[in-house]
Short mmCIF file of C-alpha atoms and ligand atoms in Angstrom, two decimals:
data_model
loop_
_atom_site.label_atom_id
_atom_site.label_comp_id
_atom_site.label_asym_id
_atom_site.label_seq_id
_atom_site.Cartn_x
_atom_site.Cartn_y
_atom_site.Cartn_z
CA MET A 30 87.65 125.32 102.00
CA ALA A 31 91.33 126.10 101.80
CA THR A 32 92.64 127.36 98.51
CA ALA A 33 96.00 127.01 96.89
CA GLN A 34 96.44 130.77 97.19
CA ASP A 35 96.37 130.75 101.02
CA GLU A 36 100.07 130.22 101.33
CA VAL A 37 102.58 128.77 98.95
CA MET A 38 105.99 127.55 99.97
CA VAL A 39 107.96 125.18 97.81
CA THR A 40 110.90 123.37 99.30
CA ARG A 41 113.46 122.49 96.67
CA GLY A 42 116.02 120.68 98.75
CA PRO A 43 116.41 116.93 98.98
CA HIS A 44 115.09 115.00 101.92
CA VAL A 45 117.30 114.82 104.98
CA ALA A 46 117.84 111.46 106.60
CA HIS A 47 119.20 111.67 110.09
CA GLY A 48 121.73 109.26 111.47
CA PRO A 49 122.49 107.52 113.65
CA ASP A 50 119.31 105.47 113.92
CA ASN A 51 117.05 106.02 116.91
CA ARG A 52 116.83 103.58 119.83
CA TYR A 53 114.45 101.39 117.78
CA GLY A 54 116.82 101.27 114.81
CA TYR A 55 114.84 103.63 112.54
CA ARG A 56 115.97 106.76 110.76
CA SER A 57 113.99 109.97 111.00
CA PHE A 58 113.23 112.16 108.00
CA GLU A 59 112.81 115.90 107.54
CA ILE A 60 111.49 117.87 104.61
CA GLY A 61 110.53 121.52 104.87
CA GLY A 62 108.92 122.07 108.26
CA PHE A 63 107.88 118.41 108.62
CA ARG A 64 109.71 115.76 110.61
CA PHE A 65 108.82 112.03 110.63
CA GLU A 66 109.89 109.50 113.24
CA ARG A 67 108.80 105.96 114.01
CA ASP A 68 109.01 103.71 117.02
CA GLU A 69 107.75 100.17 117.54
CA TYR A 70 104.07 101.03 117.09
CA PHE A 71 103.64 104.57 115.82
CA ALA A 72 104.60 107.11 113.19
CA HIS A 73 105.12 110.57 114.71
CA ILE A 74 104.77 113.67 112.57
CA THR A 75 105.88 117.07 113.81
CA CYS A 76 105.39 120.39 112.06
CA PRO A 77 105.60 124.04 113.15
CA LYS A 78 101.99 123.96 114.43
CA GLY A 79 102.38 120.85 116.62
CA SER A 80 102.63 117.10 116.44
CA TYR A 81 100.53 114.21 115.20
CA VAL A 82 100.60 110.44 115.63
CA MET A 83 99.31 107.47 113.62
CA SER A 84 99.52 103.70 113.98
CA VAL A 85 102.59 102.78 111.95
CA ASP A 86 100.55 100.06 110.22
CA ALA A 87 98.01 102.57 108.89
CA PHE A 88 100.76 105.06 108.09
CA LEU A 89 102.86 102.58 106.08
CA ARG A 90 99.90 101.23 104.16
CA ALA A 91 98.92 104.77 103.16
CA LEU A 92 102.52 105.77 102.42
CA MET A 93 102.90 102.73 100.16
CA ARG A 94 99.92 103.83 98.06
CA ASP A 95 101.01 107.47 97.91
CA VAL A 96 104.42 106.38 96.60
CA ALA A 97 103.16 103.67 94.24
CA TRP A 98 100.46 105.92 92.82
CA GLY A 99 102.81 108.91 92.38
CA PHE A 100 100.52 110.99 94.68
CA PHE A 101 97.50 109.91 92.59
CA TYR A 102 94.61 112.20 91.70
CA GLY A 103 93.70 114.86 94.22
CA TRP A 104 93.91 114.13 97.91
CA VAL A 105 95.53 111.12 99.52
CA ASN A 106 94.40 111.53 103.12
CA PHE A 107 96.30 109.10 105.33
CA ASP A 108 93.41 109.63 107.79
CA GLU A 109 91.10 112.54 108.65
CA VAL A 110 94.05 114.86 109.42
CA PHE A 111 97.31 114.15 107.60
CA GLY A 112 97.86 113.71 103.88
CA THR A 113 98.96 114.98 100.49
CA CYS A 114 97.23 116.72 97.61
CA ASN A 115 98.61 116.37 94.10
CA HIS A 116 98.93 119.57 92.07
CA TYR A 117 100.66 117.68 89.23
CA GLY A 118 104.23 118.93 89.45
CA SER A 119 104.00 120.06 93.03
CA VAL A 120 102.43 118.38 96.03
CA GLU A 121 100.81 119.89 99.09
CA MET A 122 101.45 118.09 102.40
CA TYR A 123 99.27 119.01 105.35
CA VAL A 124 98.16 118.39 108.89
CA GLY A 125 94.55 119.42 109.42
CA THR A 126 94.16 121.67 106.35
CA TYR A 127 91.18 119.60 105.21
CA ASN A 128 89.72 118.99 108.64
CA GLY A 129 87.04 121.39 109.84
CA ALA A 130 88.03 121.20 113.52
CA TYR A 131 91.73 121.82 112.85
CA ARG A 132 90.88 124.76 110.60
CA LYS A 133 88.58 126.24 113.22
CA ALA A 134 91.22 125.87 115.91
CA GLY A 135 93.95 127.30 113.67
CA THR A 136 96.13 124.24 114.20
CA ASP A 137 96.22 123.34 110.52
CA TYR A 138 99.54 123.47 108.66
CA ARG A 139 100.64 122.80 105.11
CA GLU A 140 103.53 123.25 102.74
CA TYR A 141 103.99 122.82 99.02
CA PHE A 142 106.83 120.72 97.64
CA LEU A 143 108.09 119.88 94.21
CA SER A 144 106.88 116.34 93.57
CA GLN A 145 110.28 114.76 93.08
CA PRO A 146 111.97 115.63 96.42
CA LEU A 147 108.85 114.75 98.40
CA PHE A 148 108.59 111.48 96.51
CA ALA A 149 112.26 110.73 97.30
CA CYS A 150 111.65 111.47 100.98
CA PHE A 151 108.58 109.21 101.15
CA LYS A 152 110.33 106.42 99.25
CA ALA A 153 113.35 106.55 101.57
CA MET A 154 111.03 106.45 104.59
CA LEU A 155 109.25 103.41 103.18
CA ASP A 156 112.57 101.64 102.49
CA ASP A 157 113.76 102.23 106.04
CA TRP A 158 110.56 101.73 108.02
CA VAL A 159 109.19 98.55 106.40
CA ASN A 160 110.61 95.47 108.10
CA GLU A 161 111.38 92.05 106.71
CA GLY A 162 108.21 90.00 106.31
CA TYR A 163 105.82 92.96 106.18
CA ASP A 164 104.16 93.98 102.91
CA PRO A 165 102.09 97.17 103.17
CA PHE A 166 100.30 96.26 99.92
CA ALA A 167 99.08 92.92 101.25
CA ALA A 168 95.90 92.15 103.18
CA PRO A 169 96.63 91.90 106.93
CA LEU A 170 95.94 88.15 106.90
CA GLU A 171 98.47 87.66 104.12
CA THR A 172 101.51 89.41 105.57
CA GLY A 173 103.59 89.71 108.72
CA SER A 174 103.60 92.36 111.42
CA PRO A 175 104.75 95.94 110.82
CA TYR A 176 105.50 96.48 114.50
CA GLY A 177 108.63 96.25 116.59
CA SER A 178 112.18 97.48 116.35
CA LYS A 179 113.94 97.58 113.02
CA HIS A 180 114.56 94.11 111.65
CA GLY A 181 115.57 93.71 108.03
CA SER A 182 113.78 95.22 105.07
CA ASN A 183 111.43 94.19 102.28
CA PRO A 184 112.62 95.73 99.00
CA GLY A 185 110.51 93.33 96.93
CA ALA A 186 107.36 94.71 98.55
CA VAL A 187 108.17 98.41 98.71
CA ASN A 188 109.37 98.49 95.10
CA PHE A 189 106.24 96.82 93.73
CA GLN A 190 105.15 98.73 90.66
CA ARG A 191 101.59 99.27 89.56
CA GLU A 192 101.03 97.08 86.53
CA VAL A 193 100.27 99.16 83.47
CA ALA A 194 99.09 97.77 80.14
CA THR A 195 100.60 99.31 77.04
CA ARG A 196 97.83 97.79 74.94
CA ILE A 197 94.72 95.91 75.99
CA VAL A 198 95.94 93.20 78.37
CA GLY A 199 96.72 89.97 76.55
CA LEU A 200 97.49 91.41 73.13
CA PRO A 201 100.93 90.63 71.69
CA GLY A 202 103.50 93.12 72.94
CA ASP A 203 101.77 93.74 76.23
CA ALA A 204 102.80 92.35 79.60
CA PRO A 205 102.09 88.62 79.92
CA LEU A 206 98.96 87.47 81.68
CA ARG A 207 99.38 86.55 85.31
CA THR A 208 100.43 82.92 85.65
CA ASP A 209 101.49 80.42 88.30
CA ALA A 210 104.90 80.35 86.63
CA GLY A 211 105.16 84.13 86.97
CA GLY A 212 104.40 83.90 90.68
CA ARG A 213 100.81 85.10 90.31
CA ARG A 214 98.86 82.38 92.09
CA ILE A 215 95.10 82.37 92.57
CA ASN A 216 94.17 84.16 95.76
CA ARG A 217 92.65 82.01 98.48
CA ALA A 218 89.34 83.89 98.15
CA PHE A 219 89.06 83.27 94.41
CA THR A 220 89.61 79.52 94.04
CA ASP A 221 86.13 79.29 92.46
CA VAL A 222 86.97 81.74 89.66
CA ALA A 223 87.11 80.07 86.25
CA GLN A 224 90.58 80.20 84.72
CA ASP A 225 89.76 79.65 81.06
CA GLU A 226 90.55 82.32 78.49
CA PRO A 227 88.25 83.36 75.65
CA GLN A 228 88.97 82.08 72.18
CA VAL A 229 89.65 84.86 69.71
CA HIS A 230 89.26 84.16 66.00
CA ALA A 231 90.36 87.26 64.12
CA GLU A 232 89.44 87.88 60.51
CA PRO A 233 92.40 87.92 58.15
CA GLY A 234 94.20 91.22 58.48
CA PHE A 235 93.21 91.70 62.12
CA GLU A 236 95.56 89.16 63.67
CA GLY A 237 97.29 90.63 66.70
CA ARG A 238 94.86 93.55 66.80
CA LEU A 239 91.84 91.81 68.24
CA GLY A 240 92.08 90.37 71.70
CA GLY A 241 90.17 89.26 74.71
CA PHE A 242 91.06 88.06 78.17
CA ASN A 243 89.32 86.76 81.25
CA LEU A 244 89.32 89.76 83.58
CA PHE A 245 88.03 87.69 86.52
CA ARG A 246 90.89 85.24 86.07
CA TYR A 247 93.31 88.16 85.84
CA LEU A 248 92.01 89.71 89.05
CA SER A 249 91.87 86.40 90.88
CA ARG A 250 95.68 86.47 90.67
CA SER A 251 96.28 90.00 91.93
CA PRO A 252 98.94 89.80 94.64
CA VAL A 253 98.08 93.17 96.21
CA THR A 254 95.07 95.01 97.60
CA TRP A 255 93.81 98.52 96.97
CA ASN A 256 96.20 99.06 94.09
CA PRO A 257 94.48 99.45 90.73
CA SER A 258 96.17 97.90 87.71
CA ILE A 259 95.64 99.93 84.56
CA CYS A 260 94.25 97.33 82.18
CA ALA A 261 93.04 99.45 79.30
CA VAL A 262 93.69 103.06 78.33
CA ILE A 263 91.72 104.56 75.47
CA ARG A 264 92.53 108.23 75.06
CA ASN A 265 91.77 109.67 78.52
CA SER A 266 89.69 106.76 79.77
CA ALA A 267 91.53 104.40 82.12
CA TYR A 268 90.07 101.12 83.29
CA CYS A 269 91.69 100.28 86.60
CA PRO A 270 90.43 97.00 88.05
CA THR A 271 91.68 95.96 91.44
CA THR A 272 91.12 93.55 94.29
CA GLU A 273 90.23 94.81 97.75
CA GLU A 274 90.41 93.33 101.22
CA PHE A 275 90.26 94.99 104.67
CA ILE A 276 90.33 98.83 104.58
CA LEU A 277 91.35 101.20 101.80
CA PRO A 278 94.43 102.65 103.50
CA VAL A 279 93.62 106.20 102.47
CA GLU A 280 90.62 108.48 102.43
CA HIS A 281 90.85 109.43 98.78
CA GLY A 282 89.65 112.96 98.08
CA ASN A 283 88.50 113.14 94.47
CA ASP A 284 89.36 116.08 92.24
CA ARG A 285 87.05 114.67 89.55
CA VAL A 286 84.17 112.24 89.34
CA GLU A 287 85.34 108.66 89.76
CA TRP A 288 83.26 105.62 88.80
CA PHE A 289 83.17 102.33 90.68
CA VAL A 290 81.76 99.06 89.35
CA GLN A 291 81.57 96.35 92.01
CA LEU A 292 82.50 93.18 90.14
CA SER A 293 82.22 90.69 93.01
CA ASP A 294 81.37 90.46 96.70
CA GLU A 295 80.77 93.66 98.66
CA ILE A 296 82.44 96.89 99.81
CA GLU A 297 81.09 99.38 102.34
CA TRP A 298 82.14 102.97 101.67
CA THR A 299 82.25 105.85 104.08
CA VAL A 300 81.91 109.15 102.27
CA LYS A 301 82.96 112.40 103.90
CA ASP A 302 83.20 116.05 102.96
CA LYS A 303 86.45 116.66 101.13
CA ALA A 304 87.25 119.94 102.87
CA THR A 305 86.12 119.22 106.43
CA ALA A 306 86.00 115.41 106.82
CA GLU A 307 82.42 115.61 108.09
CA PRO A 308 80.39 112.46 107.32
CA ARG A 309 78.16 112.69 104.25
CA ALA A 310 77.05 109.21 103.26
CA ARG A 311 77.53 105.50 103.58
CA VAL A 312 77.37 103.44 100.42
CA ILE A 313 77.06 99.67 100.40
CA MET A 314 78.00 98.24 97.03
CA LYS A 315 77.15 94.66 96.16
CA ALA A 316 78.26 92.77 93.07
CA GLY A 317 76.87 94.51 89.99
CA ASP A 318 76.37 97.90 91.66
CA VAL A 319 77.74 101.02 89.97
CA ALA A 320 78.51 104.28 91.78
CA ALA A 321 79.85 107.65 90.72
CA MET A 322 81.92 109.14 93.53
CA PRO A 323 81.44 112.93 93.32
CA ALA A 324 84.30 115.37 92.85
CA ASP A 325 83.77 117.07 96.22
CA ILE A 326 84.06 114.13 98.61
CA ARG A 327 86.59 111.79 100.17
CA HIS A 328 85.85 108.10 100.38
CA GLN A 329 87.23 105.05 102.18
CA GLY A 330 86.20 101.45 101.48
CA TYR A 331 85.83 98.44 103.79
CA SER A 332 85.94 95.04 102.12
CA PRO A 333 85.14 92.19 104.55
CA ARG A 334 86.51 89.58 102.15
CA ARG A 335 88.56 89.94 99.00
CA SER A 336 86.46 91.53 96.30
CA MET A 337 86.90 92.74 92.75
CA LEU A 338 86.33 96.41 91.93
CA LEU A 339 86.60 98.24 88.63
CA VAL A 340 87.75 101.84 89.10
CA TRP A 341 87.15 103.98 86.03
CA GLU A 342 89.23 107.16 85.87
CA ASN A 343 88.84 110.12 83.55
CA MET A 344 92.38 111.34 82.94
CA THR A 345 91.41 114.40 80.86
CA PRO A 346 94.10 117.02 81.56
CA GLY A 347 92.86 120.06 83.48
CA LEU A 348 89.67 118.37 84.62
CA GLU A 349 90.58 119.06 88.25
CA LYS A 350 90.57 122.83 87.55
CA ARG A 351 87.13 122.68 85.91
CA TYR A 352 85.67 120.96 88.96
CA ALA A 353 87.55 123.21 91.41
CA SER A 354 86.28 126.36 89.69
CA GLY A 355 82.67 125.18 89.77
CA GLU A 356 82.43 125.09 85.97
CA LEU A 357 81.40 121.44 86.29
CA PRO A 358 78.98 120.21 88.98
CA PRO A 359 80.60 117.72 91.38
CA TYR A 360 78.38 114.85 90.21
CA PRO A 361 77.87 113.52 86.68
CA VAL A 362 74.07 113.48 86.35
CA GLU A 363 71.23 115.84 87.31
CA PHE A 364 68.09 113.90 88.27
FE1 LIG B 414 88.81 107.85 94.65
#
């Protein structure tokens, strides 16, 4: 496995956007040794070791998550080859660094960037490359096509922010519950989900401090897929429920154990080695199933119809170092 000590290069400059636009109307972007271009169907990535290509649909859906999640925990692999790894302050961007075949062939390449300039580069790319009518957060059946020459933009979609509760959802002072009036309609897959809210009768003195809400109702109105909302944070425990449809756009490489509780329907997971991308397991989770994704794997989910998933994250600072050093085993329980 590659280590952070192999080579370290931090690019401090801002992203460079090239004009004029290419023949398809898109700008290209450069940061460090990386260059990104798009045409009607593909995203092209070049770096000092060679070039790489992805479907622009898959690329934009992964890019949207990487931006919206602020590079997230650990590895956001756009596919088996290209991606980013969050070092919390700096970010590693790579082609093939965590792919056994690329490493063996010596065609792997990576650079380290300060988070902010890389974020600015990715955000600018998203702004320019997403066309009118296409929402990379939406399920494919619920949005337009990403393909073709540049036509318009979709700022409402690319600026969508992860919803974060400041208290338990529903308590006074927190964001309002999702409503028709607020544009949060019931998803077509969840028309059978009850919409009633629990009654809360607080003892005198506890008014405004005791709350409850219908999580299934809340999730039935999620407008996006594969984008956890943070519904409750208690110290370093974050409850991040989400709705899923089609394919998780990234192969997420965990830097800590991550728990999944399948709340409805079904998701099939492919689990691969974090360092080499070799297959390790397939996990089929049905409603009620609970899984702990180990700290040494990458995983990608396939949800045939919209489903509800609770992602439980342990945000304890420094946890990634304790797993990386081997102090903690990569799984939570010894049987
Ligand atoms: Fe994960």
